[in-house]
Short mmCIF file of C-alpha atoms and ligand atoms in Angstrom, two decimals:
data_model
loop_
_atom_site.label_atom_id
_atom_site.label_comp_id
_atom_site.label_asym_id
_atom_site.label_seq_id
_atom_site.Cartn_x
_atom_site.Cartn_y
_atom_site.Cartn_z
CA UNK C 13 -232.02 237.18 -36.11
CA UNK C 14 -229.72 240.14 -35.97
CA UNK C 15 -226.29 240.14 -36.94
CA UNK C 16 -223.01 238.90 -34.87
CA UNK C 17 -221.11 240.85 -32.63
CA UNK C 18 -217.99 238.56 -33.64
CA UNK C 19 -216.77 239.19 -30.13
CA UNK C 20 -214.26 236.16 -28.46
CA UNK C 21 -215.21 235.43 -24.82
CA UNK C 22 -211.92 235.66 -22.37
CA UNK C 23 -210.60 232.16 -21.72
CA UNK C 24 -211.61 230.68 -18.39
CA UNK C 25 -209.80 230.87 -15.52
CA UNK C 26 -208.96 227.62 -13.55
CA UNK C 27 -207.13 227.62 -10.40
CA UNK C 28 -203.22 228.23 -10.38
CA UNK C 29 -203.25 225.05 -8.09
CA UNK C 30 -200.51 224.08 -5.38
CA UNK C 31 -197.54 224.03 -7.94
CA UNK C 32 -198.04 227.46 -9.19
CA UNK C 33 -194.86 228.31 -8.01
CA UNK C 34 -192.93 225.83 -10.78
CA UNK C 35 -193.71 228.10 -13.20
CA UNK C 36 -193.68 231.26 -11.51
CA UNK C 37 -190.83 231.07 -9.12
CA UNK C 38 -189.45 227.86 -10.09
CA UNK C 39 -185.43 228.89 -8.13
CA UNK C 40 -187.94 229.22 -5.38
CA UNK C 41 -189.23 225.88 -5.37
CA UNK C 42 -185.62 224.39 -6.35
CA UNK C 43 -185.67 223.97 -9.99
CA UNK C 44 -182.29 225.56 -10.46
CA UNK C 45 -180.55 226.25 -13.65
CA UNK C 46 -183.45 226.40 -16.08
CA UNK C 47 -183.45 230.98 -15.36
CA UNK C 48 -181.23 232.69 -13.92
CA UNK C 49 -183.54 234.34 -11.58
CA UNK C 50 -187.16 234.55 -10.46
CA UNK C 51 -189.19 236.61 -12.38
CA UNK C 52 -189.95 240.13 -10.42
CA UNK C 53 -187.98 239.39 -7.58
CA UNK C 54 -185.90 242.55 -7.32
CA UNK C 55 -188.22 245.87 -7.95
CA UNK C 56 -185.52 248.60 -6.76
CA UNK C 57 -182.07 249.51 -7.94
CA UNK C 58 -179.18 251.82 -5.76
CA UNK C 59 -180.36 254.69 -8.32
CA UNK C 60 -184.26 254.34 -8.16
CA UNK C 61 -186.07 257.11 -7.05
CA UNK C 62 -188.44 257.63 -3.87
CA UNK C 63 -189.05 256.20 -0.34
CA UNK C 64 -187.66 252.64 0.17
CA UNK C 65 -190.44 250.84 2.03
CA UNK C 66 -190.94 246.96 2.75
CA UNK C 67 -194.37 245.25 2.47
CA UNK C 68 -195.25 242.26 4.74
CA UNK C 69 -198.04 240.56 3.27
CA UNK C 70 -200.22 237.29 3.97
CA UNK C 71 -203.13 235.58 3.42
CA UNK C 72 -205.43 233.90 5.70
CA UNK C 73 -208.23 231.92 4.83
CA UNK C 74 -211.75 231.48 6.58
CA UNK C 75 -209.87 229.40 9.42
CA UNK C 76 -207.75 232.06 10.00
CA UNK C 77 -204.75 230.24 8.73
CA UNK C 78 -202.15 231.80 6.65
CA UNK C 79 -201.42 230.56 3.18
CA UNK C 80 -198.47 228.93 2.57
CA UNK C 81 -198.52 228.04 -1.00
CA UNK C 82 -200.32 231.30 -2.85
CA UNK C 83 -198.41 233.72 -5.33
CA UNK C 84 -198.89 237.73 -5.24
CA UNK C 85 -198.09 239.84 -7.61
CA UNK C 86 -197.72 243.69 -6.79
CA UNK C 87 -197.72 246.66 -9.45
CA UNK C 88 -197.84 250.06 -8.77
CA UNK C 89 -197.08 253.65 -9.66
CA UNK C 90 -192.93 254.72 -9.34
CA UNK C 91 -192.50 257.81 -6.53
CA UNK C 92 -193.92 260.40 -9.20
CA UNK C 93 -197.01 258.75 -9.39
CA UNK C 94 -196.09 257.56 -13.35
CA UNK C 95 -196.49 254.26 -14.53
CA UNK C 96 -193.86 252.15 -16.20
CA UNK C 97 -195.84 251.14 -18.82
CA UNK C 98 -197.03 252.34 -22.70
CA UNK C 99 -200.71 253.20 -21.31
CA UNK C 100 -198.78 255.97 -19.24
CA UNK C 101 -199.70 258.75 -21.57
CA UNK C 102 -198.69 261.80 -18.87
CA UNK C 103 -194.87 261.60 -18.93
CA UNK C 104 -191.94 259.11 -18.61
CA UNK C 105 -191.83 256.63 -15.84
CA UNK C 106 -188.61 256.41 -13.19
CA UNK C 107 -186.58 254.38 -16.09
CA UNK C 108 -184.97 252.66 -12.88
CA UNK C 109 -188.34 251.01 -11.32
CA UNK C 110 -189.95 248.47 -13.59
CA UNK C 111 -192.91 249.16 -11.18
CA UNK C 112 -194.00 245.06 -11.20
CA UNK C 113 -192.84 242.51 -8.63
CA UNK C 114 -193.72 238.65 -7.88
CA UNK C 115 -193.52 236.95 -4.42
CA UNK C 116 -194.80 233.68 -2.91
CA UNK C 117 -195.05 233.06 0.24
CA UNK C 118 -193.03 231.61 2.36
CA UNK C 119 -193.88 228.17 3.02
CA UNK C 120 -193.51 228.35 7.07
CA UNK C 121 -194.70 231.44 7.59
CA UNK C 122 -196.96 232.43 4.88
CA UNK C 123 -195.09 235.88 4.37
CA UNK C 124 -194.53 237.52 1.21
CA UNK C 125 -191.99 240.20 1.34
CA UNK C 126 -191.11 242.60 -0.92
CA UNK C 127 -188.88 245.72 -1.21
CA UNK C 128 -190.25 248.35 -3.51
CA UNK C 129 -190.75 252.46 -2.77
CA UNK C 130 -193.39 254.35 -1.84
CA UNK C 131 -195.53 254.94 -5.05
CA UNK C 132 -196.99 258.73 -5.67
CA UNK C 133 -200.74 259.55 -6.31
CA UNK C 134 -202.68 258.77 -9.71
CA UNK C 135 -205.20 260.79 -10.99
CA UNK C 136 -208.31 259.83 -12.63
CA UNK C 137 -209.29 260.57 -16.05
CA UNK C 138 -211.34 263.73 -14.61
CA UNK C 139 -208.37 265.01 -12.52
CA UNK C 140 -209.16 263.56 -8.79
CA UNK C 141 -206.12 261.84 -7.45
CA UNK C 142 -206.05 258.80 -5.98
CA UNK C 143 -204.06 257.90 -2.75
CA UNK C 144 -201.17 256.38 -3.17
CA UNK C 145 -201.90 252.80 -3.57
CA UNK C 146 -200.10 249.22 -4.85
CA UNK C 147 -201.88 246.84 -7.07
CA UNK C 148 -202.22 243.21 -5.89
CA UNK C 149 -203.27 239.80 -7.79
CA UNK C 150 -203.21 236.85 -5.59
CA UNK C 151 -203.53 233.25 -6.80
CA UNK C 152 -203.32 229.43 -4.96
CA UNK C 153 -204.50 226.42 -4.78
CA UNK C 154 -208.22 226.62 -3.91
CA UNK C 155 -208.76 230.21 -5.46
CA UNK C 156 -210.41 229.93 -9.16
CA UNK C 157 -209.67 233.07 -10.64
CA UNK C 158 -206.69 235.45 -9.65
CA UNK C 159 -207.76 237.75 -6.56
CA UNK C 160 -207.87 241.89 -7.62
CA UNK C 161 -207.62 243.88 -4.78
CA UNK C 162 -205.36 247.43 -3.27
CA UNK C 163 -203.12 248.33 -0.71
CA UNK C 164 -203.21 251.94 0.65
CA UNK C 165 -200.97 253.03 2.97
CA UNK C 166 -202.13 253.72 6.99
CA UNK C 167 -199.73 257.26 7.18
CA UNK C 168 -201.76 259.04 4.14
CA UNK C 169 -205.15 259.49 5.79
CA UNK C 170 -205.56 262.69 4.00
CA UNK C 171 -205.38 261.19 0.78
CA UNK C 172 -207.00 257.94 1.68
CA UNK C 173 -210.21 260.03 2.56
CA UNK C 174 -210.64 261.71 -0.56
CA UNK C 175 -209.64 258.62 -2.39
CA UNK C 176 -212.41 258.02 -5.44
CA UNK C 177 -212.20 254.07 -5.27
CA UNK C 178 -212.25 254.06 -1.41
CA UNK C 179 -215.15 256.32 -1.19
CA UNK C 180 -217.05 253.59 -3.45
CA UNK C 181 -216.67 250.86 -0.35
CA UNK C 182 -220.45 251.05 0.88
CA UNK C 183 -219.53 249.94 4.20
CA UNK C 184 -217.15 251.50 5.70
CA UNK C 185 -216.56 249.62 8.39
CA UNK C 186 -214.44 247.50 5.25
CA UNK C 187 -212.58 250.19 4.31
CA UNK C 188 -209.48 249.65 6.82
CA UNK C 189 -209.09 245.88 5.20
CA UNK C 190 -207.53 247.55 2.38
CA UNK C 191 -205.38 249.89 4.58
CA UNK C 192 -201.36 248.38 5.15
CA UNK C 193 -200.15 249.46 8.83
CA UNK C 194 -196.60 250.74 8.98
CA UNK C 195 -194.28 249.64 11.39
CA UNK C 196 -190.90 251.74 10.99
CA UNK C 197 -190.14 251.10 7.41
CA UNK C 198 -192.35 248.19 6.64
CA UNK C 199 -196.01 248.12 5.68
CA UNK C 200 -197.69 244.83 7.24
CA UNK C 201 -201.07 244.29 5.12
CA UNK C 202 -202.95 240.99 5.95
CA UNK C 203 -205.58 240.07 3.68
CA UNK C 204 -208.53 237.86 4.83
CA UNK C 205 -210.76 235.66 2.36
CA UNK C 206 -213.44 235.37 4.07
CA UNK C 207 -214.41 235.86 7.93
CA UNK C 208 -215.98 238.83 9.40
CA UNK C 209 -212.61 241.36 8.86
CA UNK C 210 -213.07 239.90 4.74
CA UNK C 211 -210.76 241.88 2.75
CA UNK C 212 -212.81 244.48 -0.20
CA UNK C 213 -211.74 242.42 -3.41
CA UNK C 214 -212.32 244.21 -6.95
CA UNK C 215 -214.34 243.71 -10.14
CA UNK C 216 -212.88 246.11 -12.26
CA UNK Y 27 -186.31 244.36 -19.54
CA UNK Y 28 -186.94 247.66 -21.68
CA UNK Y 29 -189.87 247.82 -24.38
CA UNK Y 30 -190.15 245.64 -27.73
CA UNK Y 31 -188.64 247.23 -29.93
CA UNK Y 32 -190.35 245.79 -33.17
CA UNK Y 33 -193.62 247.47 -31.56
CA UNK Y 34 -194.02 250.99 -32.81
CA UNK Y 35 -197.80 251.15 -32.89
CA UNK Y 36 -199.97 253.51 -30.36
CA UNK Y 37 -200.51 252.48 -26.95
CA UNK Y 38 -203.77 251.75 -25.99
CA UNK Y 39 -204.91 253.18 -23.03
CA UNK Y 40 -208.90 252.04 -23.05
CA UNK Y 41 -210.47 249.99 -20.28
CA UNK Y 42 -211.08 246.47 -20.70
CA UNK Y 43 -214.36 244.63 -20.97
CA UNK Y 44 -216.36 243.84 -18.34
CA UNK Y 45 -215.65 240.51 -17.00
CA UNK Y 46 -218.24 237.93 -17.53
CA UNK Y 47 -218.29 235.98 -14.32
CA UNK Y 48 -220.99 233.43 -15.50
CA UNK Y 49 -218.37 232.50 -17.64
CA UNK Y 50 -215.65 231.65 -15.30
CA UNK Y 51 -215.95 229.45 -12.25
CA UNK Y 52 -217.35 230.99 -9.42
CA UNK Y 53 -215.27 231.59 -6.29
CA UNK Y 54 -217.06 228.59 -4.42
CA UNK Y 55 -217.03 225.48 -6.00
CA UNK Y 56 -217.74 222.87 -3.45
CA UNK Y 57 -216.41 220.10 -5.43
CA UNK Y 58 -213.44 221.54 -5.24
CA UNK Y 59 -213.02 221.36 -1.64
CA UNK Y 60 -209.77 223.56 -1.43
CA UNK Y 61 -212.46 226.48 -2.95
CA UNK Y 62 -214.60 226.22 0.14
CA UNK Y 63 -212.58 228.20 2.69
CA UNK Y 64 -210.47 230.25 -0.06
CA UNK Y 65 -213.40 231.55 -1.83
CA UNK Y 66 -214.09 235.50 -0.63
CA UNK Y 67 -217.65 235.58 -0.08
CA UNK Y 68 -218.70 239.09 -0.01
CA UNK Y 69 -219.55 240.98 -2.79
CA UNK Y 70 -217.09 242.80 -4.97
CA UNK Y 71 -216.16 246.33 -5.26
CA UNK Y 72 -217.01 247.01 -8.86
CA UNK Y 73 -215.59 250.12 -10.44
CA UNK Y 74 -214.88 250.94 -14.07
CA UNK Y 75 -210.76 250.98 -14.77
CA UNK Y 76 -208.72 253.27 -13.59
CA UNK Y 77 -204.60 253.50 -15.19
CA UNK Y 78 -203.74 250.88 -12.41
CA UNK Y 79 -205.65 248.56 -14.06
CA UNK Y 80 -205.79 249.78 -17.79
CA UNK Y 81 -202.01 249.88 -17.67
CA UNK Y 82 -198.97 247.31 -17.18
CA UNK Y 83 -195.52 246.39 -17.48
CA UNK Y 84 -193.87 245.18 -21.02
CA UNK Y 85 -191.47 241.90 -20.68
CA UNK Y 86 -188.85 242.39 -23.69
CA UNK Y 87 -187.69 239.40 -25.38
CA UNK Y 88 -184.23 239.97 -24.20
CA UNK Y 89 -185.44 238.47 -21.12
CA UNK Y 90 -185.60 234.94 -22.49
CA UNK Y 91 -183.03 232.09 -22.81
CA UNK Y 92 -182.50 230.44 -26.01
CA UNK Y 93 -184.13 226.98 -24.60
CA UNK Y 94 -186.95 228.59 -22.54
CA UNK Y 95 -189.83 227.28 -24.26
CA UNK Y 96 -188.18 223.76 -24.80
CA UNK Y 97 -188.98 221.78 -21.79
CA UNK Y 98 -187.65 218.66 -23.46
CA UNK Y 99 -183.95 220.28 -23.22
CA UNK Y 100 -183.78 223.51 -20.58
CA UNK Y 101 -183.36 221.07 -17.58
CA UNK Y 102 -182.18 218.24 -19.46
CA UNK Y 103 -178.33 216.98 -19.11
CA UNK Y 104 -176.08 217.76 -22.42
CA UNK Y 105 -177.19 215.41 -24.69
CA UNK Y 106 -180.03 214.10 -23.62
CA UNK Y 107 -183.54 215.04 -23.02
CA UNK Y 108 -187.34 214.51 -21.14
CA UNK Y 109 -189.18 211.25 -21.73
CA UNK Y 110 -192.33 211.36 -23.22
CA UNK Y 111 -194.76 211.30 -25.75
CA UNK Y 112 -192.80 214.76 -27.44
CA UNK Y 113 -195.16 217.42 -28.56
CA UNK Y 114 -195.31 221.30 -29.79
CA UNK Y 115 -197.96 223.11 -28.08
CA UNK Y 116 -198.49 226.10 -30.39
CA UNK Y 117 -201.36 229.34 -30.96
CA UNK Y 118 -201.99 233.06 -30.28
CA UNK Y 119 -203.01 235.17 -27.64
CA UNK Y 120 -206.43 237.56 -28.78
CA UNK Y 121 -208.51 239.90 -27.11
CA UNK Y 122 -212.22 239.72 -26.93
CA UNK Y 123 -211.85 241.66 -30.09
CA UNK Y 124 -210.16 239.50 -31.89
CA UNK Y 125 -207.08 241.04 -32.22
CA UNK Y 126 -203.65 239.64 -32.12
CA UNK Y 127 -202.10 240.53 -29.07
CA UNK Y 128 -198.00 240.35 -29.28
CA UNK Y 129 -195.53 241.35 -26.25
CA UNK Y 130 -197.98 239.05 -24.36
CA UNK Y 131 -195.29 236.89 -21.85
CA UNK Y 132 -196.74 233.43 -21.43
CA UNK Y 133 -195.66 230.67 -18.86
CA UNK Y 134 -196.48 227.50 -18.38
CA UNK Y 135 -195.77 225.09 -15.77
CA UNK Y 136 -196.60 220.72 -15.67
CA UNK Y 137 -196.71 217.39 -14.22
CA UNK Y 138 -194.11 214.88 -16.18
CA UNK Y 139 -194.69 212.02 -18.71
CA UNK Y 140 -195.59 209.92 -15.52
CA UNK Y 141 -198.55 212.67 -13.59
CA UNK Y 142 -195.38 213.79 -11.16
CA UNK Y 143 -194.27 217.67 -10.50
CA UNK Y 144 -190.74 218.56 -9.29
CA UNK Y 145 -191.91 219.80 -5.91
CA UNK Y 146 -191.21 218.67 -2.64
CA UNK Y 147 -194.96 218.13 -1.62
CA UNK Y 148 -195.97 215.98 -4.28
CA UNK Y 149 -195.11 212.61 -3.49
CA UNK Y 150 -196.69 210.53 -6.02
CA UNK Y 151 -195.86 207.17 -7.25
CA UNK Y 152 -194.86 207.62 -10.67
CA UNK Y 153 -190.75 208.83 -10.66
CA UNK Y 154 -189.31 212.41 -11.58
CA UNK Y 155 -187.53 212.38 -14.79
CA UNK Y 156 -183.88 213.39 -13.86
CA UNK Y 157 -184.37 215.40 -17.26
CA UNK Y 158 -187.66 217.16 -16.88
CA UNK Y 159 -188.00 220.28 -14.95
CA UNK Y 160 -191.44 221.31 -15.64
CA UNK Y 161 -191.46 225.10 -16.37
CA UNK Y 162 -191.45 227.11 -19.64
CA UNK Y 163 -191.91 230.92 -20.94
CA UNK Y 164 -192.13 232.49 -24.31
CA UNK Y 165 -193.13 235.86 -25.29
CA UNK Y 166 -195.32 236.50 -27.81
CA UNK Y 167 -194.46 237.72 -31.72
CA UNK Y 168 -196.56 239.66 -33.70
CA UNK Y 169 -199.96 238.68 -34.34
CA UNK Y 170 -199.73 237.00 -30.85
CA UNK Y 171 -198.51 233.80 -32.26
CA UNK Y 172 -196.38 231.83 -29.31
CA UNK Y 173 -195.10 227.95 -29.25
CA UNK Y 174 -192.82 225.66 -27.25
CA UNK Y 175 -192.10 222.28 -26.77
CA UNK Y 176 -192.76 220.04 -24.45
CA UNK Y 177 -194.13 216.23 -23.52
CA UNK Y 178 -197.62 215.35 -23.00
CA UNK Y 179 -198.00 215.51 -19.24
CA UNK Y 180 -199.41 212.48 -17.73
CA UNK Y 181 -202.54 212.70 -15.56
CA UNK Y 182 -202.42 212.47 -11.63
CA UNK Y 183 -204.68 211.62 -8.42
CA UNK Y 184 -204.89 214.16 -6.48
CA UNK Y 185 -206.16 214.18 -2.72
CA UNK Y 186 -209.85 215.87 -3.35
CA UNK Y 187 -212.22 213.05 -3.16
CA UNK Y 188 -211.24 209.52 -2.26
CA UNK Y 189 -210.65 208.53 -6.23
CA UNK Y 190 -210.36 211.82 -8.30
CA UNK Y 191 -207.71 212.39 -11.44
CA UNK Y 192 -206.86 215.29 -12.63
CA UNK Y 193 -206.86 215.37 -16.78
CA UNK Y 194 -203.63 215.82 -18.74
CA UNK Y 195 -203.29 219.40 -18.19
CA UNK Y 196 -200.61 222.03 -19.05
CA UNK Y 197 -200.66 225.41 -16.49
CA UNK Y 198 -200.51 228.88 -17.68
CA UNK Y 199 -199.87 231.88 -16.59
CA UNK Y 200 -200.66 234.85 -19.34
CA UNK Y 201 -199.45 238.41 -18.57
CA UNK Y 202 -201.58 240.97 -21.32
CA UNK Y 203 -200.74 244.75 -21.27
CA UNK Y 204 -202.82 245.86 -18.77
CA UNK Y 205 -202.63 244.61 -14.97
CA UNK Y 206 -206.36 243.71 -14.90
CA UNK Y 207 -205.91 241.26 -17.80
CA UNK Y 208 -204.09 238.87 -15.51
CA UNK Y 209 -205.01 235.44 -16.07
CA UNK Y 210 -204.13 231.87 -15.08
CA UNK Y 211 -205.83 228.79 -16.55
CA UNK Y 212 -204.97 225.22 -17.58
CA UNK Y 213 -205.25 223.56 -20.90
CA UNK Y 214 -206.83 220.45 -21.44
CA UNK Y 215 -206.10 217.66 -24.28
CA UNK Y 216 -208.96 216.73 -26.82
CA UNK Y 217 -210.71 213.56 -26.60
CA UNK Y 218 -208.92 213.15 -22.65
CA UNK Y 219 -212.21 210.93 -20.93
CA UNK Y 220 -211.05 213.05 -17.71
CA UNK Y 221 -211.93 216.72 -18.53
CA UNK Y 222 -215.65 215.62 -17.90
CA UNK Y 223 -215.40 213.91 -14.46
CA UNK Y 224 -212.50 216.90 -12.73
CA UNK Y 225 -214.32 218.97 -10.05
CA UNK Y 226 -211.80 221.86 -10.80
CA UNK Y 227 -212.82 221.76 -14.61
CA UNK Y 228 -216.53 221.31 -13.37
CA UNK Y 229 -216.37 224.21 -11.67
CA UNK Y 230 -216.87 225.95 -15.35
CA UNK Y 231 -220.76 225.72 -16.13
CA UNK Y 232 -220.63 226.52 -19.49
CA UNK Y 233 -219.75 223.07 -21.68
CA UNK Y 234 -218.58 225.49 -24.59
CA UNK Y 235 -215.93 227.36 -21.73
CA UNK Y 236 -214.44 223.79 -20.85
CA UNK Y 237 -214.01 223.03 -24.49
CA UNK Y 238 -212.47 226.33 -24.83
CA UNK Y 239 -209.51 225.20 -22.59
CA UNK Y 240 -209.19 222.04 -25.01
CA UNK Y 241 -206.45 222.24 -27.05
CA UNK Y 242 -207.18 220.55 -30.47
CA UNK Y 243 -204.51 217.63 -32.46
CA UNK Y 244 -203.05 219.84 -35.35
CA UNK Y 245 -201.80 217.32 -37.48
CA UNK Y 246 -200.74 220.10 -40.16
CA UNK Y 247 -198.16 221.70 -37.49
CA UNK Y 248 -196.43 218.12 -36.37
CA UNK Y 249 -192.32 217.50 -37.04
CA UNK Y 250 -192.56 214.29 -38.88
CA UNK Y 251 -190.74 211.56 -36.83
CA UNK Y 252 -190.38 214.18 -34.18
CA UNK Y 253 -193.25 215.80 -32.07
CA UNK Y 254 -197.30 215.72 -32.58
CA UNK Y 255 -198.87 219.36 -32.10
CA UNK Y 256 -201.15 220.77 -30.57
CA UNK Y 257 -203.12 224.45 -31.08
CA UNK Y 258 -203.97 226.05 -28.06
CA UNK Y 259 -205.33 229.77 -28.37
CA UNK Y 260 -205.86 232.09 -25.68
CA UNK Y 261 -208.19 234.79 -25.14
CA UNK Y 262 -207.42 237.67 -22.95
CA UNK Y 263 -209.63 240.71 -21.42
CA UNK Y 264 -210.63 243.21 -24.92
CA UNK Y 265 -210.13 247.09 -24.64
CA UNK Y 266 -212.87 249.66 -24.97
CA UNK Y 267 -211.98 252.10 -27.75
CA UNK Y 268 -211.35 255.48 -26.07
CA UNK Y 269 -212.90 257.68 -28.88
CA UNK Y 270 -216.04 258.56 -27.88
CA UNK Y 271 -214.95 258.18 -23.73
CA UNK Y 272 -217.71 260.10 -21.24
CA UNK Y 273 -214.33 262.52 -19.96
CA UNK Y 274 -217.14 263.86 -17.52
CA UNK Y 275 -217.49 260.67 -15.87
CA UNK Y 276 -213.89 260.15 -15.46
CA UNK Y 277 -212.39 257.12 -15.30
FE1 FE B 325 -201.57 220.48 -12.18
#
């Protein structure tokens, strides 16, 4: 016998199940009165800096059906390509973008909406930037641990080819599921759980 | 919501721990049937993390209302409060290290004394409690240490199978320091007869993960004549050290 590595293992994930959105976004669901707002529901301010953009984002699921009762949470880089947060070592963040937002979707439609700017690049420990790119965790009923995936933007195909975490995706033919197309202002990014056009999803 | 202030210490900025997916439930868990056409099938993009994932936002305690973790009271009218069997749900968030983890915001979301959310497509028997809302959040102190009040939620059918029950079970939603530490899992009450026979709990293989999720009776942090407690501890994604990082490699 050798000695013990003392480690704790991560607690289990179990499914956020179809009333994730009590907790979440409970003035959503109409539980009034107990916060004053849902959590992450505004990302920009009048002063913040960059690009205003929209995102229109759904998920469909191996029907083809959109879902109508997930949650997605979106965090990304402010128009400088700094992060609001105390792992951002390289300089101080836009102090107006908190850089995190929360949406579910809409319960006819399946949209989640969300008004946020366009975020700059990232670089890598070893210098290569990244393309500009937004975070995204989805969770809902049926899905057993929270969904890790990207949106890149479909007007940055320069940086979107020399992109280090694209350019891991073995088939490319996958690559354009994590690609958002703009339409005037708005970014419309669907992601698919499973099907043929099966959106990359990350273990990282 | 600006930074804690009563955290001075040096961020860390290493990646996380692999995750061990043996340890979770898998994507597809037929018994589950809502898994079967949610569940991505394809395999994932691994890649070790990059600052999107190592880092995150910080949620400041100014953020929280003075009965936020007190779901007896915060949707309760004046004076009175949620029926129930009343209870203090209390413990810390770790890492896979071990370590403490404070600043952590935690929510938690849950059926009613009677197995019955506040949400317009649940439409079981049992009634709504006109002073029971459901939803709680605390942040927590140093050491990691979080606790709010509540009452024991009761359990519920739930259209899976023809006859399945869902165990007394308390949602939550845990929001570390780095993005990629996002979790959401349910705890489960000790001795409950249901844990064992729930297809979403079954979807965990490992007996010693399911009894992870059990909270334990803590007869040592009960209010006499009050509330019974119980300790709940939650474990959260660890952090490489970044001394001795490859900086060839990269990220
Ligand atoms: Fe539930």
């Amino acid at each position: 016998m050798a000695q013990s590595l003392d480690r704790l293992k991560e607690s289990p994930s179990q499914t956020a199940g179809p009333y994730v959105h009590i907790g979440l976004t409970p003035n959503f669901c109409g539980i009034g009165g107990v916060y004053a707002t849902d959590l992450g529901a505004t990302m920009v301010n009048d002063k913040t800096k960059g690009e205003r953009i929209g995102l229109k984002i759904r998920v469909f699921d191996g029907t083809g059906s959109p879902l109508r009762d997930a949650l997605i949470e979106i965090w990304q880089a402010d128009a400088d390509g700094l992060y609001n947060s105390p792992a951002e070592m390289r300089g101080a963040a836009d102090p107006n973008f908190f850089g995190w937002g929360r949406c579910p979707t809409d319960m006819e439609t399946g949209v989640c909406a969300f008004e946020t700017i366009k975020p700059g690049r990232v670089p890598l420990a070893d210098g290569r930037l990244m393309a500009p790119h937004i975070t995204l965790w989805i969770v809902a009923r049926g899905i057993n641990l929270g969904l890790h995936t990207r949106l890149y933007f479909s007007d940055e195909e320069k940086a979107n080819a020399e992109d280090p975490i694209l350019a891991r995706i073995e088939h490319r033919i996958r690559v354009p599921t994590l690609i958002a197309e703009r339409q005037g202002d708005t970014y419309i990014f669907d992601v698919h759980l499973q099907g043929e056009k099966e959106t990359v999803f990350f273990d990282s | 919501m600006s930074s804690d202030p009563g955290s001075n210490r040096t961020p860390e900025t290493g990646a996380f721990f692999q995750r061990d997916r043996t340890w979770h439930p898998p994507a597809l868990t037929p018994g589950y049937k809502s898994s079967v056409l949610r569940s991505p099938q394809k395999a994932l993009l691994s890649f070790d993390n990059t600052l999107s994932e190592i880092s995150g936002p910080v949620f400041g305690h100014a953020m929280l209302g003075e009965l936020d973790n007190d779901l007896i009271h915060n949707f309760a009218r004046p004076g009175e409060s949620a029926i129930g069997e009343r209870i203090i749900v209390h413990g810390r968030v770790l890492d896979e290290r071990g370590v403490g983890v404070s600043g952590v915001l935690v929510e938690f979301w849950q059926a009613n004394a009677g197995g019955r959310y506040r949400h317009k497509k649940d439409g079981y028997l049992a009634p709504l409690d006109p002073n029971f809302g459901g939803c709680g959040r605390t942040i927590t102190g140093e050491g990691g240490f979080y606790a709010f009040r509540t009452v024991k939620p009761g359990p519920y059918p739930w259209p899976n199978g023809p006859n399945d029950w869902r165990p007394a079970h308390i949602h939550f939603s845990v929001f570390g320091h780095g993005f990629a530490q996002r979790l959401i899992t349910q705890m489960y009450f000790e001795g409950d007869p249901l844990i064992w026979k729930c297809p979403i709990v079954r979807g965990i293989a490992d007996r010693a993960a399911i009894e992870a999720l059990t909270a334990i009776l803590d007869t040592q942090a009960t209010i006499p004549m009050d509330a019974l407690a119980y300790k709940f501890d939650i474990v959260l994604r660890g952090r490489r050290s970044s001394l001795f990082e490859n900086r060839l490699e990269g990220n």
